[in-house]
Structures are given as structure tokens and as C-alpha cells.
């Protein structure tokens, strides 16, 4: 069965600092991996996805993520955080043949001025 | 761009009422989902559908039903609303093995 762990419930960074949000998955083969962002009161917006190929994936809003098979991780990064990046971030995994993506519990990003 | 729309952003209903939440997607996606989101509990799957008239229960189907008569529309029905169904409801659609796309959500309050 597939599962996703986001170890950090909250992350606080200063505006302009770099950011890394952690995501670990559990699945035997290479899964499909996703990162979403949710602003307060809104739906989830797809930031980026990994299906195969280059393990460094570029997304929208200046985000990137790196798939590391040896660590079963898909961490989200941004070199310089903006105040508008404050939101909830969700990692998700979809195994081959499954209809249903599994979501992590989310990481709340707080940005200090 | 994929567009998933939900019929209401905010809804207030009374206990015992029958409630309909509508979701429409414009990208011919096979799969559609209904989740509820509550603080500290993440996203929990209520029902999903992989084709017209096909539906499967998710993790928390009790008190809910769904209808998918057309490919683009997936409705969530609360047969008799209760206060513990006060929540944020999120609809999503997904093609084949692609990414899921979400609607803006419906904040439902049952009083």
C-alpha cells in the first residue's frame, strides 16, 4: 500500500530565505509524485509532478522538487521565499494501477517579514 | 487549463436537510473524487468515480451518497445533514494516471 509522510507540521522561515519541505513515501516501485499548495479557504493547486525521467522537477511559482529513490523522498525546495508563499503544502503519491492518490497531512509554511 | 468548478463556495444548512454539492470538470477526465478536509485530519476521501455511473466508497462514506450521470459532473449528497458534517468539501478530477486537479472547495456549515 502507498503512504506519504510529511514530518514537519509547521515550518517558519524569513522572507528571502531558502525553503525545503520534506516528503517521504512508501511504495515498492517508482510512484507518481506530486506537490500541491493550498491558500486559506481555497482548493489545492498543483505545483509540480514527477512521473519519470529527470529527477529534478521544476514547477510553478519558482518551486522545484527532487526525487531520490534511495531515500524514498520527494522534497520541495525554493531558493528565496516570498511572503505570498505562506500556505499549506501537500505531498501526494500515486502508485501504478491505482485510481486514488494518497496525500500527506500537510506542512504549514509561515513566512516572517 | 483544467477547470474544476463547485456549485457553492459557502453553504449554510440546517440539521436534517438534504444537501447537494455539485462539481463539474471541463477536461473529459475519467476519475472524479470528493474529499472532506478538517483541521488536523488532512484530506479524507469520501467517494470516487472512475467512469459514468460507477462509484466506489472511500474512507468515510457514511452519511453521504454520490451521483455521476454525466462524465463531467459528480454530485455529493448529504441525505440528512448533521452538525458533524460541517467541513470543507473538495472535489477533484484526474485523467488516467495523471495529476488530480481540485476545485475551489465548498465550506459547508450545518446548524
PDB file of N, CA and C in Angstrom, chain A residues 5-103:
ATOM      1  N   UNK A   5       4.505  10.540   4.117  1.00  0.00           N
ATOM      2  CA  UNK A   5       4.786  11.192   5.394  1.00  0.00           C
ATOM      3  C   UNK A   5       5.379  12.563   5.155  1.00  0.00           C
ATOM      4  N   UNK A   6       4.782  13.562   5.747  1.00  0.00           N
ATOM      5  CA  UNK A   6       5.364  14.897   5.796  1.00  0.00           C
ATOM      6  C   UNK A   6       5.727  15.132   7.253  1.00  0.00           C
ATOM      7  N   UNK A   7       6.988  15.040   7.602  1.00  0.00           N
ATOM      8  CA  UNK A   7       7.381  15.023   9.009  1.00  0.00           C
ATOM      9  C   UNK A   7       7.163  16.342   9.737  1.00  0.00           C
ATOM     10  N   UNK A   8       7.119  17.446   9.002  1.00  0.00           N
ATOM     11  CA  UNK A   8       7.004  18.757   9.620  1.00  0.00           C
ATOM     12  C   UNK A   8       5.579  19.271   9.507  1.00  0.00           C
ATOM     13  N   UNK A   9       4.949  19.540  10.661  1.00  0.00           N
ATOM     14  CA  UNK A   9       3.596  20.080  10.651  1.00  0.00           C
ATOM     15  C   UNK A   9       3.637  21.580  10.322  1.00  0.00           C
ATOM     16  N   UNK A  10       4.622  22.272  10.919  1.00  0.00           N
ATOM     17  CA  UNK A  10       4.798  23.706  10.675  1.00  0.00           C
ATOM     18  C   UNK A  10       6.258  23.968  10.335  1.00  0.00           C
ATOM     19  N   UNK A  11       6.480  24.916   9.430  1.00  0.00           N
ATOM     20  CA  UNK A  11       7.822  25.409   9.120  1.00  0.00           C
ATOM     21  C   UNK A  11       7.748  26.928   9.100  1.00  0.00           C
ATOM     22  N   UNK A  12       8.696  27.568   9.780  1.00  0.00           N
ATOM     23  CA  UNK A  12       8.750  29.031   9.782  1.00  0.00           C
ATOM     24  C   UNK A  12      10.057  29.479   9.144  1.00  0.00           C
ATOM     25  N   UNK A  13       9.953  30.365   8.173  1.00  0.00           N
ATOM     26  CA  UNK A  13      11.147  30.906   7.519  1.00  0.00           C
ATOM     27  C   UNK A  13      11.004  32.419   7.400  1.00  0.00           C
ATOM     28  N   UNK A  14      12.127  33.073   7.226  1.00  0.00           N
ATOM     29  CA  UNK A  14      12.115  34.517   6.977  1.00  0.00           C
ATOM     30  C   UNK A  14      12.007  34.761   5.482  1.00  0.00           C
ATOM     31  N   UNK A  15      11.359  35.854   5.136  1.00  0.00           N
ATOM     32  CA  UNK A  15      11.239  36.201   3.726  1.00  0.00           C
ATOM     33  C   UNK A  15      12.637  36.345   3.125  1.00  0.00           C
ATOM     34  N   UNK A  16      12.825  35.741   1.950  1.00  0.00           N
ATOM     35  CA  UNK A  16      14.119  35.779   1.297  1.00  0.00           C
ATOM     36  C   UNK A  16      14.996  34.582   1.599  1.00  0.00           C
ATOM     37  N   UNK A  17      14.667  33.835   2.641  1.00  0.00           N
ATOM     38  CA  UNK A  17      15.441  32.638   2.984  1.00  0.00           C
ATOM     39  C   UNK A  17      15.058  31.485   2.068  1.00  0.00           C
ATOM     40  N   UNK A  18      15.913  30.460   2.051  1.00  0.00           N
ATOM     41  CA  UNK A  18      15.607  29.273   1.255  1.00  0.00           C
ATOM     42  C   UNK A  18      14.666  28.360   2.032  1.00  0.00           C
ATOM     43  N   UNK A  19      14.023  27.464   1.291  1.00  0.00           N
ATOM     44  CA  UNK A  19      12.999  26.599   1.889  1.00  0.00           C
ATOM     45  C   UNK A  19      13.179  25.168   1.403  1.00  0.00           C
ATOM     46  N   UNK A  20      13.014  24.222   2.307  1.00  0.00           N
ATOM     47  CA  UNK A  20      12.912  22.819   1.917  1.00  0.00           C
ATOM     48  C   UNK A  20      11.825  22.166   2.751  1.00  0.00           C
ATOM     49  N   UNK A  21      10.839  21.603   2.101  1.00  0.00           N
ATOM     50  CA  UNK A  21       9.767  20.856   2.765  1.00  0.00           C
ATOM     51  C   UNK A  21       9.964  19.377   2.450  1.00  0.00           C
ATOM     52  N   UNK A  22       9.888  18.572   3.504  1.00  0.00           N
ATOM     53  CA  UNK A  22      10.204  17.156   3.354  1.00  0.00           C
ATOM     54  C   UNK A  22       8.983  16.307   3.046  1.00  0.00           C
ATOM     55  N   UNK A  23       9.217  15.281   2.245  1.00  0.00           N
ATOM     56  CA  UNK A  23       8.173  14.316   1.911  1.00  0.00           C
ATOM     57  C   UNK A  23       8.824  12.954   1.721  1.00  0.00           C
ATOM     58  N   UNK A  24       8.325  11.963   2.443  1.00  0.00           N
ATOM     59  CA  UNK A  24       8.789  10.589   2.268  1.00  0.00           C
ATOM     60  C   UNK A  24       7.606   9.714   1.901  1.00  0.00           C
ATOM     61  N   UNK A  25       7.818   8.796   1.009  1.00  0.00           N
ATOM     62  CA  UNK A  25       6.739   7.932   0.570  1.00  0.00           C
ATOM     63  C   UNK A  25       7.117   6.481   0.802  1.00  0.00           C
ATOM     64  N   UNK A  26       6.096   5.650   0.800  1.00  0.00           N
ATOM     65  CA  UNK A  26       6.307   4.218   0.945  1.00  0.00           C
ATOM     66  C   UNK A  26       5.576   3.525  -0.186  1.00  0.00           C
ATOM     67  N   UNK A  27       6.340   2.926  -1.079  1.00  0.00           N
ATOM     68  CA  UNK A  27       5.768   2.169  -2.187  1.00  0.00           C
ATOM     69  C   UNK A  27       6.897   1.420  -2.859  1.00  0.00           C
ATOM     70  N   UNK A  28       6.669   0.187  -3.278  1.00  0.00           N
ATOM     71  CA  UNK A  28       7.731  -0.669  -3.777  1.00  0.00           C
ATOM     72  C   UNK A  28       8.366  -0.195  -5.057  1.00  0.00           C
ATOM     73  N   UNK A  29       7.563   0.175  -6.008  1.00  0.00           N
ATOM     74  CA  UNK A  29       8.090   0.603  -7.307  1.00  0.00           C
ATOM     75  C   UNK A  29       8.168   2.128  -7.332  1.00  0.00           C
ATOM     76  N   UNK A  30       8.539   2.680  -8.467  1.00  0.00           N
ATOM     77  CA  UNK A  30       8.580   4.135  -8.597  1.00  0.00           C
ATOM     78  C   UNK A  30       7.171   4.668  -8.756  1.00  0.00           C
ATOM     79  N   UNK A  31       6.756   5.504  -7.839  1.00  0.00           N
ATOM     80  CA  UNK A  31       5.398   6.041  -7.920  1.00  0.00           C
ATOM     81  C   UNK A  31       5.364   7.333  -8.717  1.00  0.00           C
ATOM     82  N   UNK A  32       4.154   7.814  -8.942  1.00  0.00           N
ATOM     83  CA  UNK A  32       3.992   9.181  -9.418  1.00  0.00           C
ATOM     84  C   UNK A  32       3.923  10.067  -8.170  1.00  0.00           C
ATOM     85  N   UNK A  33       4.565  11.216  -8.204  1.00  0.00           N
ATOM     86  CA  UNK A  33       4.676  12.081  -7.038  1.00  0.00           C
ATOM     87  C   UNK A  33       4.239  13.497  -7.372  1.00  0.00           C
ATOM     88  N   UNK A  34       3.615  14.163  -6.401  1.00  0.00           N
ATOM     89  CA  UNK A  34       3.045  15.488  -6.625  1.00  0.00           C
ATOM     90  C   UNK A  34       3.251  16.367  -5.404  1.00  0.00           C
ATOM     91  N   UNK A  35       3.333  17.666  -5.653  1.00  0.00           N
ATOM     92  CA  UNK A  35       3.238  18.657  -4.599  1.00  0.00           C
ATOM     93  C   UNK A  35       2.108  19.633  -4.947  1.00  0.00           C
ATOM     94  N   UNK A  36       1.299  19.937  -3.906  1.00  0.00           N
ATOM     95  CA  UNK A  36       0.206  20.889  -4.047  1.00  0.00           C
ATOM     96  C   UNK A  36       0.369  21.990  -3.011  1.00  0.00           C
ATOM     97  N   UNK A  37      -0.220  23.155  -3.309  1.00  0.00           N
ATOM     98  CA  UNK A  37      -0.263  24.248  -2.352  1.00  0.00           C
ATOM     99  C   UNK A  37      -1.723  24.659  -2.154  1.00  0.00           C
ATOM    100  N   UNK A  38      -2.049  24.997  -0.904  1.00  0.00           N
ATOM    101  CA  UNK A  38      -3.404  25.437  -0.585  1.00  0.00           C
ATOM    102  C   UNK A  38      -3.347  26.723   0.218  1.00  0.00           C
ATOM    103  N   UNK A  39      -3.869  27.784  -0.348  1.00  0.00           N
ATOM    104  CA  UNK A  39      -4.018  29.037   0.388  1.00  0.00           C
ATOM    105  C   UNK A  39      -5.280  28.961   1.237  1.00  0.00           C
ATOM    106  N   UNK A  40      -5.359  29.746   2.318  1.00  0.00           N
ATOM    107  CA  UNK A  40      -6.511  29.654   3.221  1.00  0.00           C
ATOM    108  C   UNK A  40      -7.849  29.795   2.495  1.00  0.00           C
ATOM    109  N   UNK A  41      -8.745  28.860   2.760  1.00  0.00           N
ATOM    110  CA  UNK A  41     -10.074  28.912   2.184  1.00  0.00           C
ATOM    111  C   UNK A  41     -10.163  28.533   0.719  1.00  0.00           C
ATOM    112  N   UNK A  42      -9.069  28.026   0.167  1.00  0.00           N
ATOM    113  CA  UNK A  42      -9.037  27.702  -1.268  1.00  0.00           C
ATOM    114  C   UNK A  42      -8.871  26.203  -1.480  1.00  0.00           C
ATOM    115  N   UNK A  43      -8.996  25.782  -2.739  1.00  0.00           N
ATOM    116  CA  UNK A  43      -8.702  24.410  -3.102  1.00  0.00           C
ATOM    117  C   UNK A  43      -7.203  24.200  -3.240  1.00  0.00           C
ATOM    118  N   UNK A  44      -6.805  22.984  -3.604  1.00  0.00           N
ATOM    119  CA  UNK A  44      -5.389  22.673  -3.776  1.00  0.00           C
ATOM    120  C   UNK A  44      -4.977  22.976  -5.211  1.00  0.00           C
ATOM    121  N   UNK A  45      -3.812  23.600  -5.343  1.00  0.00           N
ATOM    122  CA  UNK A  45      -3.262  23.914  -6.656  1.00  0.00           C
ATOM    123  C   UNK A  45      -2.015  23.072  -6.891  1.00  0.00           C
ATOM    124  N   UNK A  46      -1.923  22.445  -8.052  1.00  0.00           N
ATOM    125  CA  UNK A  46      -0.776  21.616  -8.389  1.00  0.00           C
ATOM    126  C   UNK A  46       0.457  22.488  -8.613  1.00  0.00           C
ATOM    127  N   UNK A  47       1.524  22.200  -7.849  1.00  0.00           N
ATOM    128  CA  UNK A  47       2.787  22.923  -8.020  1.00  0.00           C
ATOM    129  C   UNK A  47       3.692  22.228  -9.033  1.00  0.00           C
ATOM    130  N   UNK A  48       3.814  20.914  -8.897  1.00  0.00           N
ATOM    131  CA  UNK A  48       4.671  20.148  -9.802  1.00  0.00           C
ATOM    132  C   UNK A  48       4.366  18.666  -9.653  1.00  0.00           C
ATOM    133  N   UNK A  49       4.889  17.897 -10.621  1.00  0.00           N
ATOM    134  CA  UNK A  49       4.650  16.451 -10.616  1.00  0.00           C
ATOM    135  C   UNK A  49       5.880  15.737 -11.167  1.00  0.00           C
ATOM    136  N   UNK A  50       6.062  14.499 -10.694  1.00  0.00           N
ATOM    137  CA  UNK A  50       7.127  13.647 -11.208  1.00  0.00           C
ATOM    138  C   UNK A  50       6.513  12.330 -11.647  1.00  0.00           C
ATOM    139  N   UNK A  51       6.772  11.970 -12.910  1.00  0.00           N
ATOM    140  CA  UNK A  51       6.312  10.678 -13.411  1.00  0.00           C
ATOM    141  C   UNK A  51       7.501   9.775 -13.728  1.00  0.00           C
ATOM    142  N   UNK A  52       8.502  10.321 -14.394  1.00  0.00           N
ATOM    143  CA  UNK A  52       9.701   9.560 -14.758  1.00  0.00           C
ATOM    144  C   UNK A  52      10.718  10.548 -15.305  1.00  0.00           C
ATOM    145  N   UNK A  53      11.927  10.044 -15.622  1.00  0.00           N
ATOM    146  CA  UNK A  53      12.926  10.881 -16.270  1.00  0.00           C
ATOM    147  C   UNK A  53      13.752  11.665 -15.276  1.00  0.00           C
ATOM    148  N   UNK A  54      14.065  12.905 -15.627  1.00  0.00           N
ATOM    149  CA  UNK A  54      14.908  13.759 -14.805  1.00  0.00           C
ATOM    150  C   UNK A  54      14.365  13.842 -13.389  1.00  0.00           C
ATOM    151  N   UNK A  55      15.219  13.567 -12.416  1.00  0.00           N
ATOM    152  CA  UNK A  55      14.739  13.503 -11.028  1.00  0.00           C
ATOM    153  C   UNK A  55      14.569  14.874 -10.398  1.00  0.00           C
ATOM    154  N   UNK A  56      15.029  15.927 -11.048  1.00  0.00           N
ATOM    155  CA  UNK A  56      14.816  17.288 -10.570  1.00  0.00           C
ATOM    156  C   UNK A  56      13.707  17.903 -11.419  1.00  0.00           C
ATOM    157  N   UNK A  57      12.621  18.242 -10.748  1.00  0.00           N
ATOM    158  CA  UNK A  57      11.423  18.693 -11.451  1.00  0.00           C
ATOM    159  C   UNK A  57      11.176  20.167 -11.141  1.00  0.00           C
ATOM    160  N   UNK A  58      10.927  20.937 -12.166  1.00  0.00           N
ATOM    161  CA  UNK A  58      10.605  22.354 -11.983  1.00  0.00           C
ATOM    162  C   UNK A  58       9.098  22.533 -11.984  1.00  0.00           C
ATOM    163  N   UNK A  59       8.626  23.433 -11.128  1.00  0.00           N
ATOM    164  CA  UNK A  59       7.203  23.678 -11.070  1.00  0.00           C
ATOM    165  C   UNK A  59       6.877  25.148 -11.219  1.00  0.00           C
ATOM    166  N   UNK A  60       5.656  25.493 -10.828  1.00  0.00           N
ATOM    167  CA  UNK A  60       5.229  26.878 -10.902  1.00  0.00           C
ATOM    168  C   UNK A  60       5.692  27.641  -9.672  1.00  0.00           C
ATOM    169  N   UNK A  61       5.614  28.956  -9.725  1.00  0.00           N
ATOM    170  CA  UNK A  61       5.926  29.850  -8.603  1.00  0.00           C
ATOM    171  C   UNK A  61       7.369  29.711  -8.131  1.00  0.00           C
ATOM    172  N   UNK A  62       8.273  29.206  -8.967  1.00  0.00           N
ATOM    173  CA  UNK A  62       9.681  29.105  -8.607  1.00  0.00           C
ATOM    174  C   UNK A  62      10.051  27.905  -7.758  1.00  0.00           C
ATOM    175  N   UNK A  63       9.149  26.960  -7.599  1.00  0.00           N
ATOM    176  CA  UNK A  63       9.417  25.759  -6.806  1.00  0.00           C
ATOM    177  C   UNK A  63      10.046  24.658  -7.651  1.00  0.00           C
ATOM    178  N   UNK A  64      10.821  23.812  -6.988  1.00  0.00           N
ATOM    179  CA  UNK A  64      11.361  22.609  -7.602  1.00  0.00           C
ATOM    180  C   UNK A  64      11.341  21.480  -6.569  1.00  0.00           C
ATOM    181  N   UNK A  65      11.427  20.263  -7.060  1.00  0.00           N
ATOM    182  CA  UNK A  65      11.467  19.110  -6.167  1.00  0.00           C
ATOM    183  C   UNK A  65      12.409  18.073  -6.758  1.00  0.00           C
ATOM    184  N   UNK A  66      13.029  17.307  -5.880  1.00  0.00           N
ATOM    185  CA  UNK A  66      13.963  16.289  -6.311  1.00  0.00           C
ATOM    186  C   UNK A  66      13.537  14.917  -5.828  1.00  0.00           C
ATOM    187  N   UNK A  67      13.413  13.988  -6.747  1.00  0.00           N
ATOM    188  CA  UNK A  67      13.080  12.603  -6.427  1.00  0.00           C
ATOM    189  C   UNK A  67      14.376  11.856  -6.120  1.00  0.00           C
ATOM    190  N   UNK A  68      14.425  11.265  -4.926  1.00  0.00           N
ATOM    191  CA  UNK A  68      15.583  10.456  -4.541  1.00  0.00           C
ATOM    192  C   UNK A  68      15.087   9.063  -4.197  1.00  0.00           C
ATOM    193  N   UNK A  69      15.302   8.150  -5.112  1.00  0.00           N
ATOM    194  CA  UNK A  69      14.793   6.788  -4.930  1.00  0.00           C
ATOM    195  C   UNK A  69      15.419   6.122  -3.709  1.00  0.00           C
ATOM    196  N   UNK A  70      16.707   6.338  -3.507  1.00  0.00           N
ATOM    197  CA  UNK A  70      17.410   5.669  -2.398  1.00  0.00           C
ATOM    198  C   UNK A  70      16.874   6.100  -1.040  1.00  0.00           C
ATOM    199  N   UNK A  71      16.339   7.302  -0.973  1.00  0.00           N
ATOM    200  CA  UNK A  71      15.806   7.819   0.296  1.00  0.00           C
ATOM    201  C   UNK A  71      14.282   7.822   0.320  1.00  0.00           C
ATOM    202  N   UNK A  72      13.652   7.348  -0.740  1.00  0.00           N
ATOM    203  CA  UNK A  72      12.177   7.397  -0.853  1.00  0.00           C
ATOM    204  C   UNK A  72      11.664   8.788  -0.511  1.00  0.00           C
ATOM    205  N   UNK A  73      12.305   9.790  -1.090  1.00  0.00           N
ATOM    206  CA  UNK A  73      11.925  11.157  -0.749  1.00  0.00           C
ATOM    207  C   UNK A  73      11.628  11.966  -2.006  1.00  0.00           C
ATOM    208  N   UNK A  74      10.861  13.015  -1.789  1.00  0.00           N
ATOM    209  CA  UNK A  74      10.493  13.947  -2.872  1.00  0.00           C
ATOM    210  C   UNK A  74      10.341  15.306  -2.208  1.00  0.00           C
ATOM    211  N   UNK A  75      11.456  15.919  -1.861  1.00  0.00           N
ATOM    212  CA  UNK A  75      11.442  17.174  -1.105  1.00  0.00           C
ATOM    213  C   UNK A  75      11.240  18.377  -2.016  1.00  0.00           C
ATOM    214  N   UNK A  76      10.487  19.332  -1.521  1.00  0.00           N
ATOM    215  CA  UNK A  76      10.159  20.556  -2.250  1.00  0.00           C
ATOM    216  C   UNK A  76      11.110  21.660  -1.816  1.00  0.00           C
ATOM    217  N   UNK A  77      11.603  22.429  -2.776  1.00  0.00           N
ATOM    218  CA  UNK A  77      12.560  23.487  -2.456  1.00  0.00           C
ATOM    219  C   UNK A  77      12.206  24.781  -3.186  1.00  0.00           C
ATOM    220  N   UNK A  78      12.648  25.876  -2.553  1.00  0.00           N
ATOM    221  CA  UNK A  78      12.569  27.174  -3.212  1.00  0.00           C
ATOM    222  C   UNK A  78      13.744  27.999  -2.708  1.00  0.00           C
ATOM    223  N   UNK A  79      14.503  28.622  -3.586  1.00  0.00           N
ATOM    224  CA  UNK A  79      15.724  29.312  -3.146  1.00  0.00           C
ATOM    225  C   UNK A  79      15.470  30.573  -2.334  1.00  0.00           C
ATOM    226  N   UNK A  80      14.357  31.264  -2.587  1.00  0.00           N
ATOM    227  CA  UNK A  80      14.082  32.510  -1.884  1.00  0.00           C
ATOM    228  C   UNK A  80      12.576  32.648  -1.709  1.00  0.00           C
ATOM    229  N   UNK A  81      12.139  32.582  -0.458  1.00  0.00           N
ATOM    230  CA  UNK A  81      10.705  32.559  -0.160  1.00  0.00           C
ATOM    231  C   UNK A  81      10.137  33.973  -0.136  1.00  0.00           C
ATOM    232  N   UNK A  82       8.930  34.111  -0.654  1.00  0.00           N
ATOM    233  CA  UNK A  82       8.193  35.381  -0.644  1.00  0.00           C
ATOM    234  C   UNK A  82       7.063  35.280   0.365  1.00  0.00           C
ATOM    235  N   UNK A  83       6.601  36.417   0.900  1.00  0.00           N
ATOM    236  CA  UNK A  83       5.532  36.383   1.893  1.00  0.00           C
ATOM    237  C   UNK A  83       4.282  35.694   1.343  1.00  0.00           C
ATOM    238  N   UNK A  84       4.069  35.788   0.023  1.00  0.00           N
ATOM    239  CA  UNK A  84       2.879  35.180  -0.576  1.00  0.00           C
ATOM    240  C   UNK A  84       2.957  33.649  -0.638  1.00  0.00           C
ATOM    241  N   UNK A  85       4.115  33.090  -0.306  1.00  0.00           N
ATOM    242  CA  UNK A  85       4.245  31.631  -0.282  1.00  0.00           C
ATOM    243  C   UNK A  85       3.662  31.014   0.979  1.00  0.00           C
ATOM    244  N   UNK A  86       3.295  31.826   1.957  1.00  0.00           N
ATOM    245  CA  UNK A  86       2.693  31.302   3.178  1.00  0.00           C
ATOM    246  C   UNK A  86       1.401  30.574   2.834  1.00  0.00           C
ATOM    247  N   UNK A  87       1.349  29.284   3.170  1.00  0.00           N
ATOM    248  CA  UNK A  87       0.225  28.438   2.763  1.00  0.00           C
ATOM    249  C   UNK A  87       0.437  27.051   3.351  1.00  0.00           C
ATOM    250  N   UNK A  88      -0.476  26.148   3.028  1.00  0.00           N
ATOM    251  CA  UNK A  88      -0.338  24.734   3.390  1.00  0.00           C
ATOM    252  C   UNK A  88       0.160  23.983   2.167  1.00  0.00           C
ATOM    253  N   UNK A  89       1.121  23.095   2.369  1.00  0.00           N
ATOM    254  CA  UNK A  89       1.707  22.341   1.260  1.00  0.00           C
ATOM    255  C   UNK A  89       1.477  20.852   1.476  1.00  0.00           C
ATOM    256  N   UNK A  90       1.020  20.201   0.430  1.00  0.00           N
ATOM    257  CA  UNK A  90       0.704  18.777   0.497  1.00  0.00           C
ATOM    258  C   UNK A  90       1.521  18.004  -0.529  1.00  0.00           C
ATOM    259  N   UNK A  91       2.098  16.910  -0.074  1.00  0.00           N
ATOM    260  CA  UNK A  91       2.758  15.953  -0.952  1.00  0.00           C
ATOM    261  C   UNK A  91       1.775  14.808  -1.207  1.00  0.00           C
ATOM    262  N   UNK A  92       1.806  14.242  -2.419  1.00  0.00           N
ATOM    263  CA  UNK A  92       0.897  13.144  -2.740  1.00  0.00           C
ATOM    264  C   UNK A  92       1.626  12.102  -3.580  1.00  0.00           C
ATOM    265  N   UNK A  93       1.184  10.862  -3.457  1.00  0.00           N
ATOM    266  CA  UNK A  93       1.776   9.752  -4.202  1.00  0.00           C
ATOM    267  C   UNK A  93       0.674   8.956  -4.872  1.00  0.00           C
ATOM    268  N   UNK A  94       0.962   8.461  -6.056  1.00  0.00           N
ATOM    269  CA  UNK A  94       0.022   7.626  -6.796  1.00  0.00           C
ATOM    270  C   UNK A  94       0.800   6.440  -7.345  1.00  0.00           C
ATOM    271  N   UNK A  95       0.410   5.245  -6.915  1.00  0.00           N
ATOM    272  CA  UNK A  95       1.101   4.064  -7.403  1.00  0.00           C
ATOM    273  C   UNK A  95       0.492   3.601  -8.713  1.00  0.00           C
ATOM    274  N   UNK A  96       1.286   2.889  -9.508  1.00  0.00           N
ATOM    275  CA  UNK A  96       0.819   2.412 -10.795  1.00  0.00           C
ATOM    276  C   UNK A  96      -0.413   1.537 -10.654  1.00  0.00           C
ATOM    277  N   UNK A  97      -1.416   1.797 -11.439  1.00  0.00           N
ATOM    278  CA  UNK A  97      -2.614   0.983 -11.400  1.00  0.00           C
ATOM    279  C   UNK A  97      -3.645   1.437 -10.379  1.00  0.00           C
ATOM    280  N   UNK A  98      -3.296   2.406  -9.542  1.00  0.00           N
ATOM    281  CA  UNK A  98      -4.245   2.895  -8.552  1.00  0.00           C
ATOM    282  C   UNK A  98      -5.023   4.088  -9.097  1.00  0.00           C
ATOM    283  N   UNK A  99      -6.271   4.201  -8.702  1.00  0.00           N
ATOM    284  CA  UNK A  99      -7.075   5.364  -9.081  1.00  0.00           C
ATOM    285  C   UNK A  99      -6.848   6.545  -8.148  1.00  0.00           C
ATOM    286  N   UNK A 100      -6.441   6.232  -6.911  1.00  0.00           N
ATOM    287  CA  UNK A 100      -6.573   7.221  -5.832  1.00  0.00           C
ATOM    288  C   UNK A 100      -5.210   7.682  -5.339  1.00  0.00           C
ATOM    289  N   UNK A 101      -4.909   8.974  -5.458  1.00  0.00           N
ATOM    290  CA  UNK A 101      -3.669   9.480  -4.862  1.00  0.00           C
ATOM    291  C   UNK A 101      -3.789   9.516  -3.341  1.00  0.00           C
ATOM    292  N   UNK A 102      -2.688   9.261  -2.673  1.00  0.00           N
ATOM    293  CA  UNK A 102      -2.626   9.363  -1.217  1.00  0.00           C
ATOM    294  C   UNK A 102      -1.920  10.651  -0.857  1.00  0.00           C
ATOM    295  N   UNK A 103      -2.522  11.420   0.047  1.00  0.00           N
ATOM    296  CA  UNK A 103      -1.973  12.720   0.434  1.00  0.00           C
ATOM    297  C   UNK A 103      -1.322  12.637   1.804  1.00  0.00           C
TER     298      UNK A 103
END
